[in-house]
Amino acid sequence: MKTPYKNIYSVLKLNRFIVLAVVVCALLSSTFSVWIVFNTNQKALNSAFAINTDGSIIPLKLVTQKENFQVEALAHLDLFHNYFYNIDAGNYERNLEKALWLGNSSVDNLYRQKKADGVYNRLLQYSLVQKVLSTDSRISENNGSYSFTTTTIFEINRGSIIDTYELVSSGNLITVDRNFPNNPHGLLITKYFENTLKKLNDESRKE
């Protein structure tokens, strides 16, 4: 008995199916390989390291976060000291209200103390203008906690007399939720304290 030949169309259909299956498998394999390479590259970028000054290794992502924090913190401190000390009879209420958003009760207590001492009454009575000339902040970290020391140079215009002062203040910084426009940097000043205040003469200003 002779073996019947297979229909040529069935053979071609089977071959076409096999070719299509191979092509699909190759495409899937190539796509998966590309995804693996891309994913590995992304993990490598996120896991890049930098060398600290003491020789220790720090994840580059952490370095970037710290750099961003430094920028935000310096801007926050500059904003606060300008609001709190850059005041005159016309803007002091508005500026102090903005400054109180940037600190906790330690700032509010200092404000109340100055108010009780008649600082703002004298501002109104004698039409004084207190202008911030510069702020210089130093931020340090200790076990995830941030502290700062800020040197603020400001002048008080009494009309015919202009006196210049140097104020050194300190405190801590903590992160909070951003609150636009009241607290755009998402930081809060705590344990704020005015350490020293001295009057600068003309010679010290030139130096």
CSV table of C-alpha atoms in Angstrom, one decimal:
chain,number,residue,atom,x,y,z
A,1,MET,CA,0.0,0.0,0.0
A,2,LYS,CA,1.4,3.3,-1.0
A,3,THR,CA,1.9,6.2,1.5
A,4,PRO,CA,-0.3,9.1,0.4
A,5,TYR,CA,1.6,12.3,-0.3
A,6,LYS,CA,0.7,15.3,2.0
A,7,ASN,CA,-1.1,18.1,0.4
A,8,ILE,CA,1.4,20.7,-0.7
A,9,TYR,CA,-0.8,23.5,0.7
A,10,SER,CA,-0.8,21.9,4.1
A,11,VAL,CA,3.0,21.6,4.1
A,12,LEU,CA,3.4,25.3,3.1
A,13,LYS,CA,1.0,26.4,5.8
A,14,LEU,CA,2.9,24.4,8.4
A,15,ASN,CA,6.2,25.9,7.2
A,16,ARG,CA,4.7,29.4,7.3
A,17,PHE,CA,3.5,28.9,10.8
A,18,ILE,CA,6.9,27.7,11.9
A,19,VAL,CA,8.6,30.7,10.3
A,20,LEU,CA,6.2,33.1,12.0
A,21,ALA,CA,6.6,31.5,15.3
A,22,VAL,CA,10.4,31.8,15.0
A,23,VAL,CA,10.2,35.4,14.0
A,24,VAL,CA,7.8,36.3,16.9
A,25,CYS,CA,10.0,34.5,19.4
A,26,ALA,CA,13.1,36.4,18.1
A,27,LEU,CA,11.3,39.7,18.4
A,28,LEU,CA,10.2,38.9,22.0
A,29,SER,CA,13.7,37.8,22.9
A,30,SER,CA,15.2,41.0,21.4
A,31,THR,CA,12.7,43.2,23.2
A,32,PHE,CA,13.3,41.4,26.5
A,33,SER,CA,17.1,41.8,26.0
A,34,VAL,CA,16.8,45.5,25.3
A,35,TRP,CA,14.6,46.0,28.4
A,36,ILE,CA,17.1,44.1,30.6
A,37,VAL,CA,20.0,46.3,29.3
A,38,PHE,CA,18.0,49.5,29.9
A,39,ASN,CA,16.9,48.5,33.4
A,40,THR,CA,20.5,47.5,34.3
A,41,ASN,CA,21.8,50.8,33.0
A,42,GLN,CA,19.2,52.8,35.0
A,43,LYS,CA,20.1,50.9,38.2
A,44,ALA,CA,23.8,51.5,37.6
A,45,LEU,CA,23.2,55.2,37.2
A,46,ASN,CA,21.1,55.4,40.4
A,47,SER,CA,23.7,53.4,42.2
A,48,ALA,CA,26.7,55.5,41.2
A,49,PHE,CA,29.0,56.5,44.0
A,50,ALA,CA,31.2,59.4,45.0
A,51,ILE,CA,34.1,59.6,47.3
A,52,ASN,CA,33.7,61.6,50.5
A,53,THR,CA,36.5,63.8,51.8
A,54,ASP,CA,37.3,61.2,54.5
A,55,GLY,CA,37.6,58.5,51.9
A,56,SER,CA,34.2,56.9,52.5
A,57,ILE,CA,31.9,56.0,49.6
A,58,ILE,CA,28.5,57.9,49.3
A,59,PRO,CA,25.7,57.1,46.8
A,60,LEU,CA,25.7,59.8,44.2
A,61,LYS,CA,21.9,60.1,44.6
A,62,LEU,CA,22.4,61.0,48.2
A,63,VAL,CA,25.1,63.6,47.3
A,64,THR,CA,22.6,65.2,44.9
A,65,GLN,CA,19.9,65.3,47.6
A,66,LYS,CA,22.3,67.0,50.0
A,67,GLU,CA,23.4,69.5,47.4
A,68,ASN,CA,19.7,70.4,46.8
A,69,PHE,CA,19.1,70.7,50.5
A,70,GLN,CA,22.0,73.1,50.9
A,71,VAL,CA,20.7,75.3,48.1
A,72,GLU,CA,17.1,75.3,49.6
A,73,ALA,CA,18.4,75.9,53.1
A,74,LEU,CA,20.6,78.9,52.2
A,75,ALA,CA,17.7,80.4,50.2
A,76,HIS,CA,15.3,79.8,53.2
A,77,LEU,CA,17.7,81.4,55.7
A,78,ASP,CA,18.3,84.4,53.4
A,79,LEU,CA,14.5,84.8,53.0
A,80,PHE,CA,13.9,84.6,56.7
A,81,HIS,CA,16.6,87.1,57.7
A,82,ASN,CA,15.5,89.6,55.1
A,83,TYR,CA,11.9,89.4,56.2
A,84,PHE,CA,12.7,89.5,59.9
A,85,TYR,CA,15.3,92.3,59.9
A,86,ASN,CA,14.7,94.3,56.7
A,87,ILE,CA,11.9,96.4,58.1
A,88,ASP,CA,10.6,100.0,58.3
A,89,ALA,CA,7.5,101.8,59.6
A,90,GLY,CA,5.6,100.9,56.4
A,91,ASN,CA,6.4,97.2,55.9
A,92,TYR,CA,7.3,95.7,59.3
A,93,GLU,CA,4.0,94.1,60.0
A,94,ARG,CA,3.8,92.5,56.6
A,95,ASN,CA,7.4,91.3,56.6
A,96,LEU,CA,7.3,89.9,60.2
A,97,GLU,CA,4.1,88.0,59.3
A,98,LYS,CA,6.0,86.4,56.4
A,99,ALA,CA,9.0,85.7,58.6
A,100,LEU,CA,6.9,83.9,61.2
A,101,TRP,CA,5.8,81.3,58.6
A,102,LEU,CA,9.5,80.3,58.2
A,103,GLY,CA,10.2,79.5,61.9
A,104,ASN,CA,8.6,77.8,64.8
A,105,SER,CA,7.7,79.1,68.3
A,106,SER,CA,11.4,80.2,68.9
A,107,VAL,CA,11.0,82.8,66.2
A,108,ASP,CA,7.6,83.8,67.5
A,109,ASN,CA,9.0,84.2,71.1
A,110,LEU,CA,11.8,86.4,69.9
A,111,TYR,CA,9.3,88.6,68.0
A,112,ARG,CA,7.1,88.9,71.1
A,113,GLN,CA,10.1,89.8,73.2
A,114,LYS,CA,11.2,92.5,70.7
A,115,LYS,CA,7.7,93.8,70.7
A,116,ALA,CA,7.5,93.9,74.5
A,117,ASP,CA,10.9,95.7,74.5
A,118,GLY,CA,9.4,98.5,72.3
A,119,VAL,CA,11.6,97.8,69.3
A,120,TYR,CA,8.7,98.2,66.8
A,121,ASN,CA,7.2,101.1,68.6
A,122,ARG,CA,10.5,103.0,68.3
A,123,LEU,CA,10.5,102.0,64.6
A,124,LEU,CA,7.2,103.8,64.2
A,125,GLN,CA,7.9,106.7,66.6
A,126,TYR,CA,11.2,107.7,64.9
A,127,SER,CA,10.5,106.5,61.4
A,128,LEU,CA,13.5,104.3,61.5
A,129,VAL,CA,14.6,102.3,58.4
A,130,GLN,CA,16.4,99.0,59.1
A,131,LYS,CA,17.9,97.5,56.0
A,132,VAL,CA,19.7,94.2,55.5
A,133,LEU,CA,23.0,94.6,53.6
A,134,SER,CA,24.1,91.0,53.5
A,135,THR,CA,23.6,87.5,55.0
A,136,ASP,CA,26.1,84.8,55.2
A,137,SER,CA,25.0,81.4,56.4
A,138,ARG,CA,26.9,78.3,57.4
A,139,ILE,CA,25.1,74.9,57.5
A,140,SER,CA,26.4,71.8,59.3
A,141,GLU,CA,25.0,68.3,59.6
A,142,ASN,CA,25.2,65.9,62.5
A,143,ASN,CA,23.5,62.5,62.3
A,144,GLY,CA,20.9,63.8,59.9
A,145,SER,CA,20.2,67.0,61.9
A,146,TYR,CA,21.0,70.3,60.4
A,147,SER,CA,22.1,73.4,62.3
A,148,PHE,CA,23.1,76.9,61.0
A,149,THR,CA,24.9,80.0,61.9
A,150,THR,CA,24.1,83.2,60.0
A,151,THR,CA,25.9,86.5,60.1
A,152,THR,CA,23.6,89.4,59.1
A,153,ILE,CA,24.9,92.8,58.3
A,154,PHE,CA,22.3,95.5,58.5
A,155,GLU,CA,22.0,99.3,58.9
A,156,ILE,CA,19.6,101.5,60.8
A,157,ASN,CA,18.9,104.8,59.2
A,158,ARG,CA,17.9,107.5,61.7
A,159,GLY,CA,17.8,110.3,59.2
A,160,SER,CA,21.0,112.1,59.6
A,161,ILE,CA,22.8,109.2,61.2
A,162,ILE,CA,23.3,105.7,59.8
A,163,ASP,CA,24.6,102.9,62.1
A,164,THR,CA,25.7,99.5,60.8
A,165,TYR,CA,25.5,96.3,62.9
A,166,GLU,CA,26.6,92.7,62.7
A,167,LEU,CA,24.2,90.1,64.1
A,168,VAL,CA,25.2,86.5,64.5
A,169,SER,CA,22.3,84.1,65.0
A,170,SER,CA,21.9,80.4,65.1
A,171,GLY,CA,19.3,77.6,65.1
A,172,ASN,CA,18.3,74.3,63.5
A,173,LEU,CA,16.5,73.4,60.3
A,174,ILE,CA,13.8,70.7,59.9
A,175,THR,CA,11.9,69.7,56.8
A,176,VAL,CA,8.1,70.3,56.6
A,177,ASP,CA,5.5,70.3,53.8
A,178,ARG,CA,5.9,73.1,51.3
A,179,ASN,CA,3.4,75.8,51.6
A,180,PHE,CA,3.3,78.2,48.7
A,181,PRO,CA,3.8,81.1,48.9
A,182,ASN,CA,4.2,81.1,52.7
A,183,ASN,CA,7.0,78.5,53.0
A,184,PRO,CA,8.2,77.7,49.5
A,185,HIS,CA,11.3,75.7,50.6
A,186,GLY,CA,9.6,73.3,52.9
A,187,LEU,CA,11.9,74.1,55.8
A,188,LEU,CA,11.3,75.4,59.3
A,189,ILE,CA,13.8,77.2,61.6
A,190,THR,CA,13.8,75.9,65.2
A,191,LYS,CA,15.8,76.9,68.3
A,192,TYR,CA,16.4,80.3,66.8
A,193,PHE,CA,18.7,82.5,68.9
A,194,GLU,CA,20.4,85.8,68.5
A,195,ASN,CA,23.9,85.1,69.7
A,196,THR,CA,25.8,88.4,69.4
A,197,LEU,CA,25.0,91.9,68.1
A,198,LYS,CA,27.8,94.5,67.7
A,199,LYS,CA,28.0,97.9,66.1
A,200,LEU,CA,30.5,98.2,63.2
A,201,ASN,CA,32.5,101.4,62.9
A,202,ASP,CA,33.7,102.8,59.5
A,203,GLU,CA,37.1,101.1,59.8
A,204,SER,CA,35.6,97.6,60.3
A,205,ARG,CA,33.3,98.1,57.3
A,206,LYS,CA,36.2,99.0,55.1
A,207,GLU,CA,38.0,95.9,56.1
